[in-house]
Amino acid sequence: MQGTYESVKVIGTFHSYGIQQSVDSNGTFYYRPVVYMQDCQDLSNTDLKLPEYLLFNLTKGFKSLGILNPGTKLEINCRHYLKEERNAGYGYPTNIVIANNRPDFPDDPNVLAGMIMVKNQDNPEAEKDPINTDLIQIYKKWLENKD
């Protein structure tokens, strides 16, 4: 079973950047930038206990997010290697996105307009935006029914 893997989605917290010393096939030492993730969960197998830290190569997927601050939650598609237990691991991170629990925009245009009006009430830059109390009430009713 050596070398087999499954594609999984992992969610975790960015901890820090690091450098890992490696050796190529010619015996030459080199340094590679890595990303340390902590508090990781395999979203496809919630019963699986992951190590305290996961280590990923600092790929262009991580670089595209800009410099990350510790504590940033990330979702990562990667490979979970199914080798013997002592060699099992995660690698080849792709589709890396900042994970946060932002709600989706409402589908109904009236609810959406009411939401924007409520959110802009204390915004001095939006003081000239129209206010429609009926739309605000539609939005508030939508919020109540959403839960």
Short mmCIF file of C-alpha atoms in Angstrom, two decimals:
data_model
loop_
_atom_site.label_atom_id
_atom_site.label_comp_id
_atom_site.label_asym_id
_atom_site.label_seq_id
_atom_site.Cartn_x
_atom_site.Cartn_y
_atom_site.Cartn_z
CA MET A 1 0.00 0.00 0.00
CA GLN A 2 3.04 2.26 0.00
CA GLY A 3 2.59 5.42 -2.05
CA THR A 4 -1.20 5.42 -2.13
CA TYR A 5 -3.18 8.46 -1.07
CA GLU A 6 -6.65 9.97 -0.94
CA SER A 7 -7.66 13.56 -1.63
CA VAL A 8 -8.97 15.29 1.49
CA LYS A 9 -9.88 18.74 2.76
CA VAL A 10 -8.16 19.95 5.93
CA ILE A 11 -9.06 22.98 8.01
CA GLY A 12 -6.56 24.41 10.46
CA THR A 13 -4.94 27.48 11.95
CA PHE A 14 -1.83 29.03 10.46
CA HIS A 15 0.90 29.02 13.12
CA SER A 16 4.12 30.21 11.45
CA TYR A 17 6.51 30.04 8.54
CA GLY A 18 9.65 28.00 8.88
CA ILE A 19 12.67 26.58 7.11
CA GLN A 20 13.33 22.87 6.84
CA GLN A 21 16.68 21.41 5.86
CA SER A 22 16.41 18.66 3.25
CA VAL A 23 18.73 16.49 1.18
CA ASP A 24 18.27 15.92 -2.55
CA SER A 25 19.00 12.65 -4.38
CA ASN A 26 22.65 13.71 -4.88
CA GLY A 27 23.19 14.20 -1.15
CA THR A 28 23.21 18.00 -1.40
CA PHE A 29 21.65 19.88 1.51
CA TYR A 30 19.19 22.64 0.77
CA TYR A 31 16.60 24.66 2.66
CA ARG A 32 12.93 24.77 1.83
CA PRO A 33 10.33 27.19 3.18
CA VAL A 34 7.42 25.55 4.98
CA VAL A 35 4.13 26.46 6.64
CA TYR A 36 3.25 25.17 10.10
CA MET A 37 -0.46 24.57 10.69
CA GLN A 38 -1.99 23.66 14.05
CA ASP A 39 -5.41 22.57 15.35
CA CYS A 40 -6.02 20.78 12.04
CA GLN A 41 -8.99 18.61 11.24
CA ASP A 42 -9.47 16.31 8.28
CA LEU A 43 -12.96 17.36 7.16
CA SER A 44 -13.50 14.09 5.31
CA ASN A 45 -12.65 11.95 8.36
CA THR A 46 -13.60 13.75 11.55
CA ASP A 47 -12.61 10.75 13.70
CA LEU A 48 -8.98 10.93 12.57
CA LYS A 49 -6.64 12.41 15.19
CA LEU A 50 -4.07 14.62 13.47
CA PRO A 51 -0.68 15.51 14.93
CA GLU A 52 -0.27 18.75 16.87
CA TYR A 53 1.25 20.42 13.79
CA LEU A 54 1.00 19.74 10.07
CA LEU A 55 3.84 20.88 7.87
CA PHE A 56 3.27 21.93 4.25
CA ASN A 57 5.69 23.22 1.63
CA LEU A 58 5.25 26.97 1.09
CA THR A 59 3.64 26.64 -2.33
CA LYS A 60 2.26 29.31 -4.64
CA GLY A 61 -1.18 28.60 -3.17
CA PHE A 62 0.01 29.88 0.21
CA LYS A 63 1.93 32.75 -1.39
CA SER A 64 -1.19 33.91 -3.27
CA LEU A 65 -2.86 34.70 0.09
CA GLY A 66 -0.13 37.21 1.00
CA ILE A 67 1.76 37.14 4.28
CA LEU A 68 -0.43 35.35 6.80
CA ASN A 69 -0.81 36.33 10.44
CA PRO A 70 -0.75 33.62 13.12
CA GLY A 71 -4.26 32.51 13.96
CA THR A 72 -5.62 32.75 10.41
CA LYS A 73 -7.93 29.80 9.63
CA LEU A 74 -7.26 28.06 6.32
CA GLU A 75 -9.00 25.36 4.30
CA ILE A 76 -6.61 23.25 2.24
CA ASN A 77 -7.22 20.49 -0.28
CA CYS A 78 -4.34 18.05 -0.03
CA ARG A 79 -3.29 14.42 -0.19
CA HIS A 80 -3.47 12.11 2.82
CA TYR A 81 -0.90 9.41 2.33
CA LEU A 82 -2.02 5.94 3.35
CA LYS A 83 1.38 4.35 3.98
CA GLU A 84 2.21 2.47 7.14
CA GLU A 85 0.96 4.32 10.22
CA ARG A 86 4.37 5.77 11.16
CA ASN A 87 4.78 7.31 7.68
CA ALA A 88 1.23 8.53 7.10
CA GLY A 89 1.10 12.21 6.28
CA TYR A 90 -0.38 15.11 4.37
CA GLY A 91 1.11 16.93 1.40
CA TYR A 92 0.61 18.63 -1.97
CA PRO A 93 -1.60 21.49 -0.73
CA THR A 94 -3.90 23.06 -3.34
CA ASN A 95 -6.97 25.30 -3.41
CA ILE A 96 -5.90 27.06 -0.22
CA VAL A 97 -8.46 29.59 1.00
CA ILE A 98 -8.92 31.66 4.11
CA ALA A 99 -11.71 29.98 6.04
CA ASN A 100 -14.16 32.07 7.92
CA ASN A 101 -17.77 31.66 8.74
CA ARG A 102 -19.13 34.58 6.82
CA PRO A 103 -22.81 34.29 6.00
CA ASP A 104 -23.92 34.23 2.39
CA PHE A 105 -25.68 37.23 0.87
CA PRO A 106 -29.48 36.94 0.90
CA ASP A 107 -30.96 35.79 -2.43
CA ASP A 108 -33.99 38.10 -2.28
CA PRO A 109 -33.07 41.57 -3.66
CA ASN A 110 -35.41 43.30 -1.17
CA VAL A 111 -33.77 41.52 1.77
CA LEU A 112 -30.33 42.37 0.38
CA ALA A 113 -31.24 46.04 -0.03
CA GLY A 114 -32.60 46.14 3.53
CA MET A 115 -29.41 44.49 4.84
CA ILE A 116 -27.23 47.10 3.14
CA MET A 117 -29.39 49.92 4.50
CA VAL A 118 -29.07 48.56 8.06
CA LYS A 119 -25.31 48.04 7.77
CA ASN A 120 -24.80 51.57 6.40
CA GLN A 121 -26.87 53.38 9.04
CA ASP A 122 -23.79 54.47 11.04
CA ASN A 123 -21.57 55.00 8.00
CA PRO A 124 -21.10 58.75 7.32
CA GLU A 125 -20.01 58.02 3.75
CA ALA A 126 -23.40 56.41 3.06
CA GLU A 127 -25.51 59.18 4.59
CA LYS A 128 -26.93 60.14 1.18
CA ASP A 129 -27.95 56.55 0.37
CA PRO A 130 -31.72 56.05 0.32
CA ILE A 131 -33.41 54.55 3.39
CA ASN A 132 -36.59 52.52 3.01
CA THR A 133 -38.09 51.40 6.32
CA ASP A 134 -40.19 48.71 4.60
CA LEU A 135 -37.06 47.05 3.19
CA ILE A 136 -35.36 47.29 6.59
CA GLN A 137 -38.35 45.52 8.15
CA ILE A 138 -38.24 42.82 5.44
CA TYR A 139 -34.56 42.26 6.26
CA LYS A 140 -35.19 42.09 10.03
CA LYS A 141 -38.04 39.61 9.49
CA TRP A 142 -35.74 37.53 7.27
CA LEU A 143 -33.12 37.49 10.05
CA GLU A 144 -35.71 36.26 12.57
CA ASN A 145 -36.91 33.46 10.27
CA LYS A 146 -33.38 32.46 9.30
CA ASP A 147 -32.58 31.00 12.73
#
